[in-house]
mmCIF file of C-alpha atoms and ligand atoms in Angstrom:
data_model
loop_
_atom_site.group_PDB
_atom_site.id
_atom_site.type_symbol
_atom_site.label_atom_id
_atom_site.label_comp_id
_atom_site.label_asym_id
_atom_site.label_seq_id
_atom_site.Cartn_x
_atom_site.Cartn_y
_atom_site.Cartn_z
ATOM 1 C CA MET A 281 23.604 186.225 76.925
ATOM 2 C CA ASN A 282 23.586 183.767 79.662
ATOM 3 C CA PRO A 283 20.142 182.140 79.851
ATOM 4 C CA ILE A 284 20.517 180.642 83.454
ATOM 5 C CA LYS A 285 19.148 183.346 85.943
ATOM 6 C CA THR A 286 16.911 181.424 88.161
ATOM 7 C CA VAL A 287 17.503 178.189 89.976
ATOM 8 C CA LEU A 288 15.436 175.898 92.127
ATOM 9 C CA SER A 289 17.548 174.142 94.629
ATOM 10 C CA VAL A 290 17.203 171.359 97.167
ATOM 11 C CA GLU A 291 19.221 170.328 100.182
ATOM 12 C CA THR A 292 18.708 166.959 102.014
ATOM 13 C CA SER A 293 22.125 165.976 103.008
ATOM 14 C CA CYS A 294 21.362 165.440 106.722
ATOM 15 C CA ASP A 295 18.184 166.105 108.587
ATOM 16 C CA ASP A 296 16.923 169.386 107.245
ATOM 17 C CA THR A 297 14.757 169.389 104.135
ATOM 18 C CA SER A 298 15.194 172.787 102.396
ATOM 19 C CA VAL A 299 14.244 174.226 99.109
ATOM 20 C CA ALA A 300 15.042 177.677 97.710
ATOM 21 C CA ILE A 301 14.773 179.811 94.539
ATOM 22 C CA VAL A 302 17.900 181.870 93.904
ATOM 23 C CA GLU A 303 18.574 184.327 91.184
ATOM 24 C CA THR A 304 21.701 185.739 89.600
ATOM 25 C CA GLY A 305 23.718 187.731 92.124
ATOM 26 C CA GLY A 306 22.829 185.459 94.878
ATOM 27 C CA ASN A 307 19.340 187.062 95.427
ATOM 28 C CA VAL A 308 17.312 184.487 97.406
ATOM 29 C CA ILE A 309 13.756 184.860 96.140
ATOM 30 C CA CYS A 310 12.409 182.465 98.751
ATOM 31 C CA GLN A 311 13.569 179.590 100.984
ATOM 32 C CA VAL A 312 11.372 177.064 102.810
ATOM 33 C CA SER A 313 12.622 174.377 105.090
ATOM 34 C CA ALA A 314 11.389 171.604 107.459
ATOM 35 C CA ASN A 315 13.293 170.861 110.432
ATOM 36 C CA GLN A 316 13.362 167.254 111.867
ATOM 37 C CA ASP A 317 14.807 167.944 115.367
ATOM 38 C CA LEU A 318 11.688 166.628 117.020
ATOM 39 C CA ALA A 319 11.799 163.407 115.145
ATOM 40 C CA HIS A 320 15.398 162.759 116.123
ATOM 41 C CA ALA A 321 15.324 164.081 119.639
ATOM 42 C CA PRO A 322 14.246 160.922 121.462
ATOM 43 C CA PHE A 323 17.309 159.129 119.933
ATOM 44 C CA GLY A 324 19.743 161.945 120.988
ATOM 45 C CA GLY A 325 21.174 162.290 117.411
ATOM 46 C CA VAL A 326 20.114 161.906 113.672
ATOM 47 C CA VAL A 327 18.674 158.531 112.731
ATOM 48 C CA PRO A 328 19.543 158.199 109.089
ATOM 49 C CA GLU A 329 16.440 156.136 108.120
ATOM 50 C CA ILE A 330 14.206 158.516 109.865
ATOM 51 C CA ALA A 331 15.782 161.461 108.107
ATOM 52 C CA SER A 332 15.343 159.869 104.644
ATOM 53 C CA ARG A 333 11.751 158.940 105.489
ATOM 54 C CA ASN A 334 10.953 162.522 106.559
ATOM 55 C CA HIS A 335 12.572 163.953 103.457
ATOM 56 C CA SER A 336 10.497 161.895 101.232
ATOM 57 C CA VAL A 337 7.443 163.213 103.064
ATOM 58 C CA ALA A 338 8.324 166.886 103.053
ATOM 59 C CA LEU A 339 10.259 167.542 99.886
ATOM 60 C CA LEU A 340 7.652 167.664 97.133
ATOM 61 C CA PRO A 341 5.173 169.695 99.186
ATOM 62 C CA LEU A 342 8.068 172.192 99.973
ATOM 63 C CA ILE A 343 8.951 172.591 96.237
ATOM 64 C CA GLN A 344 5.371 173.332 95.478
ATOM 65 C CA LEU A 345 5.242 175.854 98.274
ATOM 66 C CA ALA A 346 8.540 177.585 97.212
ATOM 67 C CA LEU A 347 7.090 178.012 93.737
ATOM 68 C CA GLU A 348 3.810 179.286 95.122
ATOM 69 C CA LYS A 349 5.595 181.735 97.387
ATOM 70 C CA ALA A 350 7.687 183.042 94.436
ATOM 71 C CA HIS A 351 4.635 183.270 92.158
ATOM 72 C CA LEU A 352 6.694 181.097 89.689
ATOM 73 C CA THR A 353 6.149 177.762 87.888
ATOM 74 C CA LEU A 354 8.657 175.271 86.705
ATOM 75 C CA ASN A 355 8.508 177.027 83.376
ATOM 76 C CA ASP A 356 10.206 179.994 84.905
ATOM 77 C CA ILE A 357 13.236 177.853 86.298
ATOM 78 C CA HIS A 358 16.243 177.821 84.235
ATOM 79 C CA GLY A 359 18.311 175.423 86.320
ATOM 80 C CA LEU A 360 18.086 172.858 89.273
ATOM 81 C CA ALA A 361 20.628 172.329 91.810
ATOM 82 C CA VAL A 362 20.831 169.517 94.468
ATOM 83 C CA THR A 363 23.335 168.626 97.142
ATOM 84 C CA ASN A 364 24.836 165.279 96.014
ATOM 85 C CA ARG A 365 27.938 165.135 98.277
ATOM 86 C CA PRO A 366 28.910 164.597 101.164
ATOM 87 C CA GLY A 367 26.039 163.464 103.360
ATOM 88 C CA LEU A 368 23.862 160.559 104.495
ATOM 89 C CA ILE A 369 23.253 158.441 101.372
ATOM 90 C CA GLY A 370 19.600 157.773 101.888
ATOM 91 C CA SER A 371 18.796 161.522 102.536
ATOM 92 C CA LEU A 372 20.760 162.594 99.589
ATOM 93 C CA ILE A 373 19.072 160.016 97.409
ATOM 94 C CA VAL A 374 15.693 161.618 98.053
ATOM 95 C CA GLY A 375 16.792 164.983 96.913
ATOM 96 C CA ILE A 376 18.800 163.589 93.974
ATOM 97 C CA MET A 377 15.924 161.505 92.518
ATOM 98 C CA THR A 378 13.339 164.068 93.051
ATOM 99 C CA MET A 379 15.464 166.723 91.128
ATOM 100 C CA LYS A 380 16.520 164.186 88.446
ATOM 101 C CA SER A 381 12.743 163.463 87.766
ATOM 102 C CA ILE A 382 11.895 167.141 87.438
ATOM 103 C CA ALA A 383 14.999 167.692 85.122
ATOM 104 C CA GLN A 384 13.922 164.878 82.914
ATOM 105 C CA ALA A 385 10.271 165.782 82.866
ATOM 106 C CA HIS A 386 10.801 169.576 82.360
ATOM 107 C CA LYS A 387 14.064 169.419 80.349
ATOM 108 C CA ILE A 388 15.875 171.647 82.924
ATOM 109 C CA PRO A 389 19.636 171.579 83.262
ATOM 110 C CA LEU A 390 20.729 169.901 86.549
ATOM 111 C CA ILE A 391 23.849 170.219 88.701
ATOM 112 C CA GLY A 392 24.926 168.261 91.710
ATOM 113 C CA VAL A 393 26.502 170.425 94.338
ATOM 114 C CA ASN A 394 29.187 169.824 97.103
ATOM 115 C CA HIS A 395 27.494 170.699 100.357
ATOM 116 C CA LEU A 396 30.604 172.352 101.610
ATOM 117 C CA GLU A 397 30.976 174.575 98.648
ATOM 118 C CA GLY A 398 27.452 175.856 99.523
ATOM 119 C CA HIS A 399 28.692 176.706 103.091
ATOM 120 C CA LEU A 400 31.625 178.489 101.696
ATOM 121 C CA LEU A 401 29.545 180.741 99.256
ATOM 122 C CA ALA A 402 26.782 181.401 101.848
ATOM 123 C CA PRO A 403 28.286 184.836 102.547
ATOM 124 C CA PHE A 404 27.256 185.979 99.129
ATOM 125 C CA LEU A 405 23.558 185.374 99.582
ATOM 126 C CA LYS A 406 21.186 188.306 100.000
ATOM 127 C CA ASP A 407 17.447 188.897 100.414
ATOM 128 C CA LYS A 408 15.084 191.717 101.283
ATOM 129 C CA ASP A 409 16.435 191.749 104.849
ATOM 130 C CA TYR A 410 20.107 191.013 104.486
ATOM 131 C CA ALA A 411 22.984 191.849 102.246
ATOM 132 C CA PRO A 412 26.804 191.129 102.744
ATOM 133 C CA PRO A 413 28.832 194.178 103.501
ATOM 134 C CA ASP A 414 30.053 196.397 100.659
ATOM 135 C CA GLN A 415 33.206 195.375 99.029
ATOM 136 C CA PHE A 416 32.905 191.787 100.359
ATOM 137 C CA GLY A 417 34.526 189.353 97.881
ATOM 138 C CA TYR A 418 37.326 186.811 97.196
ATOM 139 C CA PRO A 419 39.661 185.991 98.688
ATOM 140 C CA TYR A 420 38.716 185.268 102.340
ATOM 141 C CA ILE A 421 39.352 182.864 105.282
ATOM 142 C CA ALA A 422 36.359 180.724 105.949
ATOM 143 C CA LEU A 423 35.759 178.853 109.299
ATOM 144 C CA ALA A 424 32.982 176.252 108.691
ATOM 145 C CA VAL A 425 31.776 174.760 111.939
ATOM 146 C CA SER A 426 28.861 172.428 112.229
ATOM 147 C CA GLY A 427 27.771 169.047 113.564
ATOM 148 C CA GLY A 428 29.763 167.315 110.718
ATOM 149 C CA HIS A 429 32.655 169.692 109.936
ATOM 150 C CA SER A 430 35.120 171.931 111.451
ATOM 151 C CA SER A 431 37.569 173.287 108.943
ATOM 152 C CA LEU A 432 39.417 176.360 107.919
ATOM 153 C CA TYR A 433 39.570 177.346 104.221
ATOM 154 C CA TRP A 434 41.326 179.719 102.004
ATOM 155 C CA VAL A 435 38.754 180.698 99.505
ATOM 156 C CA THR A 436 40.145 182.552 96.423
ATOM 157 C CA GLY A 437 37.191 182.154 93.808
ATOM 158 C CA LEU A 438 34.512 179.869 92.612
ATOM 159 C CA GLY A 439 35.836 176.398 92.965
ATOM 160 C CA GLU A 440 38.997 177.521 94.393
ATOM 161 C CA TYR A 441 38.938 176.211 97.856
ATOM 162 C CA THR A 442 42.050 175.148 99.836
ATOM 163 C CA VAL A 443 41.594 173.292 103.186
ATOM 164 C CA ILE A 444 44.125 174.874 105.566
ATOM 165 C CA GLY A 445 43.138 173.337 108.857
ATOM 166 C CA THR A 446 40.675 170.661 109.940
ATOM 167 C CA THR A 447 39.722 168.574 112.741
ATOM 168 C CA LYS A 448 41.702 165.358 113.628
ATOM 169 C CA ASP A 449 38.749 163.883 115.278
ATOM 170 C CA ASP A 450 35.177 165.362 116.305
ATOM 171 C CA ALA A 451 33.582 168.518 114.870
ATOM 172 C CA ALA A 452 32.855 171.256 117.181
ATOM 173 C CA GLY A 453 29.115 170.897 116.784
ATOM 174 C CA GLU A 454 29.462 167.141 117.591
ATOM 175 C CA ALA A 455 31.361 167.983 120.797
ATOM 176 C CA PHE A 456 28.661 170.391 121.876
ATOM 177 C CA ASP A 457 26.020 167.760 121.187
ATOM 178 C CA LYS A 458 27.802 165.021 123.106
ATOM 179 C CA PHE A 459 28.621 167.260 125.976
ATOM 180 C CA ALA A 460 24.928 168.258 126.238
ATOM 181 C CA LYS A 461 23.836 164.673 126.328
ATOM 182 C CA MET A 462 26.478 164.026 129.261
ATOM 183 C CA ILE A 463 25.005 166.688 131.363
ATOM 184 C CA GLY A 464 21.317 165.758 130.531
ATOM 185 C CA LEU A 465 20.367 168.619 128.036
ATOM 186 C CA PRO A 466 18.097 167.639 125.195
ATOM 187 C CA TYR A 467 19.147 167.246 121.486
ATOM 188 C CA PRO A 468 20.281 169.197 119.523
ATOM 189 C CA GLY A 469 22.747 170.111 122.221
ATOM 190 C CA GLY A 470 24.694 173.065 120.926
ATOM 191 C CA VAL A 471 21.892 175.678 121.225
ATOM 192 C CA GLN A 472 20.986 174.294 124.742
ATOM 193 C CA VAL A 473 24.537 174.616 125.915
ATOM 194 C CA ASP A 474 24.665 178.201 124.569
ATOM 195 C CA ARG A 475 21.436 179.055 126.388
ATOM 196 C CA THR A 476 22.354 177.326 129.623
ATOM 197 C CA SER A 477 25.851 179.042 129.602
ATOM 198 C CA GLN A 478 24.404 182.567 129.812
ATOM 199 C CA GLY A 479 25.634 184.145 133.137
ATOM 200 C CA GLY A 480 27.694 181.137 133.901
ATOM 201 C CA ASP A 481 31.346 181.259 134.942
ATOM 202 C CA VAL A 482 33.705 180.482 132.080
ATOM 203 C CA LYS A 483 36.622 179.840 134.514
ATOM 204 C CA LYS A 484 34.911 177.580 137.084
ATOM 205 C CA PHE A 485 35.918 174.343 135.128
ATOM 206 C CA ASP A 486 39.397 174.121 133.421
ATOM 207 C CA PHE A 487 38.796 172.274 130.123
ATOM 208 C CA PRO A 488 41.733 171.774 127.752
ATOM 209 C CA ARG A 489 42.388 173.880 124.611
ATOM 210 C CA SER A 490 43.768 171.124 122.482
ATOM 211 C CA LEU A 491 46.426 172.116 119.907
ATOM 212 C CA VAL A 492 45.941 175.798 120.690
ATOM 213 C CA LEU A 493 49.619 176.255 121.414
ATOM 214 C CA GLU A 494 50.730 174.303 118.445
ATOM 215 C CA ASP A 495 51.915 176.283 115.435
ATOM 216 C CA ASN A 496 49.276 174.862 112.967
ATOM 217 C CA LEU A 497 45.668 175.285 112.059
ATOM 218 C CA MET A 498 44.506 171.797 113.186
ATOM 219 C CA PHE A 499 41.552 171.218 115.637
ATOM 220 C CA SER A 500 40.924 168.379 117.956
ATOM 221 C CA PHE A 501 37.822 168.247 120.059
ATOM 222 C CA SER A 502 37.995 164.691 121.382
ATOM 223 C CA GLY A 503 40.203 165.810 124.329
ATOM 224 C CA VAL A 504 37.865 168.442 125.757
ATOM 225 C CA LYS A 505 35.113 165.824 125.386
ATOM 226 C CA SER A 506 36.830 163.169 127.245
ATOM 227 C CA SER A 507 37.970 165.637 129.910
ATOM 228 C CA ALA A 508 34.253 166.722 130.384
ATOM 229 C CA HIS A 509 33.292 163.097 130.497
ATOM 230 C CA ARG A 510 35.769 162.227 133.210
ATOM 231 C CA LEU A 511 34.614 165.310 135.180
ATOM 232 C CA VAL A 512 30.908 164.685 134.930
ATOM 233 C CA SER A 513 31.065 161.026 135.601
ATOM 234 C CA LYS A 514 32.439 161.832 139.096
ATOM 235 C CA MET A 515 29.577 164.287 139.767
ATOM 236 C CA SER A 516 26.220 163.348 141.234
ATOM 237 C CA PRO A 517 23.116 164.440 139.321
ATOM 238 C CA GLU A 518 22.495 166.929 141.986
ATOM 239 C CA GLU A 519 25.946 168.348 141.491
ATOM 240 C CA ILE A 520 25.581 168.484 137.686
ATOM 241 C CA GLU A 521 22.171 170.249 138.062
ATOM 242 C CA ALA A 522 23.818 172.784 140.548
ATOM 243 C CA ASN A 523 26.817 173.470 138.219
ATOM 244 C CA ARG A 524 25.202 173.240 134.788
ATOM 245 C CA LYS A 525 25.444 176.856 134.031
ATOM 246 C CA ASP A 526 29.156 176.872 134.820
ATOM 247 C CA LEU A 527 29.862 173.629 133.205
ATOM 248 C CA CYS A 528 28.238 174.885 129.899
ATOM 249 C CA ALA A 529 30.121 178.239 130.185
ATOM 250 C CA SER A 530 33.438 176.688 130.830
ATOM 251 C CA PHE A 531 32.984 174.041 128.021
ATOM 252 C CA GLN A 532 31.967 176.366 125.515
ATOM 253 C CA GLU A 533 34.694 178.911 126.439
ATOM 254 C CA ALA A 534 37.220 176.021 125.671
ATOM 255 C CA ILE A 535 35.783 175.327 122.233
ATOM 256 C CA VAL A 536 35.331 178.944 121.223
ATOM 257 C CA ASP A 537 38.889 179.942 122.471
ATOM 258 C CA VAL A 538 40.481 177.351 120.068
ATOM 259 C CA LEU A 539 38.209 178.306 116.955
ATOM 260 C CA ILE A 540 39.036 181.970 117.534
ATOM 261 C CA LYS A 541 42.717 181.407 118.121
ATOM 262 C CA LYS A 542 43.167 179.270 114.864
ATOM 263 C CA THR A 543 40.946 181.486 112.820
ATOM 264 C CA LEU A 544 43.077 184.536 113.770
ATOM 265 C CA SER A 545 46.114 182.614 113.020
ATOM 266 C CA ALA A 546 44.840 181.565 109.601
ATOM 267 C CA ALA A 547 44.042 185.243 108.742
ATOM 268 C CA GLN A 548 47.532 186.226 109.852
ATOM 269 C CA ARG A 549 49.369 183.469 107.806
ATOM 270 C CA PHE A 550 47.381 184.339 104.631
ATOM 271 C CA HIS A 551 47.411 188.052 105.167
ATOM 272 C CA SER A 552 43.651 188.159 104.816
ATOM 273 C CA TYR A 553 41.540 190.849 106.425
ATOM 274 C CA LYS A 554 38.403 189.188 105.524
ATOM 275 C CA ILE A 555 36.958 186.367 107.725
ATOM 276 C CA VAL A 556 33.677 184.304 107.016
ATOM 277 C CA ILE A 557 32.247 182.172 109.849
ATOM 278 C CA THR A 558 29.551 179.660 108.735
ATOM 279 C CA GLY A 559 27.893 176.427 109.678
ATOM 280 C CA GLY A 560 25.472 175.726 112.556
ATOM 281 C CA VAL A 561 27.850 176.487 115.244
ATOM 282 C CA SER A 562 28.098 180.114 114.061
ATOM 283 C CA ALA A 563 24.882 180.567 115.900
ATOM 284 C CA ASN A 564 26.867 180.291 119.099
ATOM 285 C CA SER A 565 26.541 183.588 121.005
ATOM 286 C CA ARG A 566 29.947 183.370 122.598
ATOM 287 C CA LEU A 567 31.623 182.610 119.243
ATOM 288 C CA ARG A 568 29.905 185.560 117.693
ATOM 289 C CA GLU A 569 30.915 187.793 120.592
ATOM 290 C CA LYS A 570 34.630 186.798 120.571
ATOM 291 C CA ALA A 571 34.800 186.891 116.733
ATOM 292 C CA GLN A 572 33.432 190.406 116.774
ATOM 293 C CA ALA A 573 36.061 191.314 119.416
ATOM 294 C CA MET A 574 38.800 189.882 117.304
ATOM 295 C CA ALA A 575 37.591 191.574 114.200
ATOM 296 C CA ALA A 576 37.353 194.949 115.834
ATOM 297 C CA LYS A 577 40.965 194.489 117.485
ATOM 298 C CA HIS A 578 42.645 193.420 114.181
ATOM 299 C CA ASN A 579 40.583 195.468 111.718
ATOM 300 C CA PHE A 580 39.134 192.464 110.000
ATOM 301 C CA GLN A 581 36.029 192.375 107.896
ATOM 302 C CA LEU A 582 33.978 189.707 109.584
ATOM 303 C CA VAL A 583 30.994 188.133 107.743
ATOM 304 C CA ILE A 584 28.714 185.786 109.639
ATOM 305 C CA PRO A 585 25.675 185.154 107.401
ATOM 306 C CA PRO A 586 22.265 185.165 109.026
ATOM 307 C CA LEU A 587 21.346 181.749 110.628
ATOM 308 C CA ARG A 588 18.963 180.787 107.728
ATOM 309 C CA TYR A 589 22.086 180.691 105.511
ATOM 310 C CA CYS A 590 24.627 179.295 108.019
ATOM 311 C CA THR A 591 22.768 176.206 109.001
ATOM 312 C CA ASP A 592 22.006 173.647 106.350
ATOM 313 C CA ASN A 593 19.987 175.503 103.717
ATOM 314 C CA ALA A 594 18.948 175.224 100.036
ATOM 315 C CA ALA A 595 19.853 178.785 99.214
ATOM 316 C CA MET A 596 23.601 178.164 99.478
ATOM 317 C CA ILE A 597 23.189 175.067 97.238
ATOM 318 C CA GLY A 598 21.278 177.210 94.859
ATOM 319 C CA TYR A 599 23.928 179.858 94.494
ATOM 320 C CA ALA A 600 26.698 177.543 94.049
ATOM 321 C CA GLY A 601 24.646 175.482 91.455
ATOM 322 C CA LEU A 602 23.722 178.828 89.749
ATOM 323 C CA LEU A 603 27.329 179.866 89.359
ATOM 324 C CA ARG A 604 28.255 176.484 88.121
ATOM 325 C CA LEU A 605 25.444 176.108 85.573
ATOM 326 C CA GLN A 606 26.307 179.787 84.333
ATOM 327 C CA ARG A 607 29.791 178.495 83.781
ATOM 328 C CA GLY A 608 28.423 175.803 81.497
ATOM 329 C CA GLU A 609 28.690 172.825 83.996
ATOM 330 C CA THR A 610 25.852 170.242 84.280
ATOM 331 C CA SER A 611 25.330 166.829 85.704
ATOM 332 C CA THR A 612 23.892 163.848 83.923
ATOM 333 C CA LEU A 613 20.813 161.854 84.844
ATOM 334 C CA ALA A 614 23.214 159.217 85.961
ATOM 335 C CA MET A 615 24.425 161.506 88.853
ATOM 336 C CA GLY A 616 24.392 159.609 92.175
ATOM 337 C CA PRO A 617 25.044 160.463 95.907
ATOM 338 C CA SER A 618 28.322 160.261 97.570
ATOM 339 C CA SER A 619 29.192 160.151 101.240
ATOM 340 C CA GLN A 620 32.660 161.429 100.400
ATOM 341 C CA LEU A 621 33.923 164.562 98.536
ATOM 342 C CA LEU A 622 35.397 164.359 95.020
ATOM 343 C CA GLU A 623 39.143 164.360 94.529
ATOM 344 C CA ASP A 624 39.186 168.006 93.030
ATOM 345 C CA ASP A 625 36.405 169.516 95.261
ATOM 346 C CA PHE A 626 39.256 170.842 97.438
ATOM 347 C CA LYS A 627 42.982 171.483 97.550
ATOM 348 C CA PHE A 628 44.847 170.733 100.647
ATOM 349 C CA ASP A 629 47.537 172.758 102.266
ATOM 350 C CA LEU A 630 47.329 171.893 105.801
ATOM 351 C CA GLN A 631 49.204 174.442 107.857
HETATM 352 O O1 KG4 B 89 25.032 173.331 110.092
HETATM 353 P P1 KG4 B 89 24.149 172.521 110.862
HETATM 354 O O2 KG4 B 89 22.657 172.948 111.033
HETATM 355 O O3 KG4 B 89 24.051 170.957 110.448
HETATM 356 C C1 KG4 B 89 25.189 170.236 110.124
HETATM 357 O O4 KG4 B 89 25.616 169.703 111.126
HETATM 358 O O5 KG4 B 89 25.708 170.293 108.897
HETATM 359 O O6 KG4 B 89 24.889 172.441 112.362
HETATM 360 C C2 KG4 B 89 24.313 171.772 113.416
HETATM 361 C C3 KG4 B 89 25.324 171.847 114.516
HETATM 362 C C4 KG4 B 89 24.860 170.885 115.705
HETATM 363 O O7 KG4 B 89 25.941 170.200 116.153
HETATM 364 C C5 KG4 B 89 24.392 171.960 116.844
HETATM 365 O O8 KG4 B 89 24.396 171.583 118.083
HETATM 366 C C6 KG4 B 89 25.337 173.147 116.454
HETATM 367 O O9 KG4 B 89 25.385 173.220 115.037
HETATM 368 N N1 KG4 B 89 24.801 174.387 117.020
HETATM 369 C C7 KG4 B 89 25.408 175.102 117.994
HETATM 370 C C8 KG4 B 89 24.483 176.156 118.236
HETATM 371 N N2 KG4 B 89 23.403 176.136 117.418
HETATM 372 C C9 KG4 B 89 23.623 174.979 116.631
HETATM 373 N N3 KG4 B 89 26.382 174.938 118.543
HETATM 374 C C10 KG4 B 89 26.827 175.858 119.521
HETATM 375 N N4 KG4 B 89 25.900 176.937 119.869
HETATM 376 C C11 KG4 B 89 24.825 177.146 119.219
HETATM 377 N N5 KG4 B 89 24.071 178.228 119.399
HETATM 378 ZN ZN1 ZN B 90 26.349 171.577 106.764
#
């Protein structure tokens, strides 16, 4: 019998402090998170030192809160999972040192988790309000789009992730955030662009769809960003204000068109009828709308986990850690943070 059934997990790779307790089967008993958006907003982006400092303030109280909410103590926890790569080093250190201390003091097995593996396994998470559709399982195409990553994966099993397409430059979320800044919207910009675009004209401004006609699964978002910069720098503040809705709608449409086109192409190349979209940008209303339309047209099973499991969160780290601990893997107390992935985290078969 496998003794590891309940895992306490921590995610501190960027600016969200998140703690979860996850059981066998991906059942999330509870997840509590602290968002740092207000602390970083005055700087227009994440300030690594502020992020680490805030993690160190929030983390232990959140661990305590998660255990209280679950009516559990550390004696009920069979395993510990913590993001140890990739991410901001100072932020990762806070999570890792905290979990190493708990592991040592309570003699609980510990595993360091690849943050991106967490995103890729998020579609399996469930709780009292959400469950993935029946018959969802490997293999599937996953589009992971956030502030730090924009890649397509072919996911065939636990630890079997092939990167089949990725961005040559900016991530999609980064492009949204930079564009928002250009037109004077506050940080974090993606959600503001989404909101402002409602009712805007998607055809008013003609932004480039980079690489969309190329027969590959690569992304590039620096062209659309530079094109927006050239356009906006020629506009007066009044003109920007008057056109903000249409600017947002047109910019968003350019990004979403590319994401949808490449995801469809990935599904067709790999003969997959299952598609997962995850990461913070999956919150985008236009991306969801167009992904749903694509799925309906081509008869795909589309899974977009609820936002609490799409943005950076500890439940996805707990589930990945649980599966690996159950497989007999553990990390030692000498585990450290890494800003990079490990060599065998992913296979590459760029299409
Ligand atoms: O996954 P996430 O919370 O953190 C990481 O970057 O790992 O993703 C945050 C990113 C930011 O770039 C944010 O602007 C973007 O996701 N985002 C959105 C929306 N909500 C968040 N982008 C477009 N539309 C949205 N509704
Ligand atoms: Zn992430």
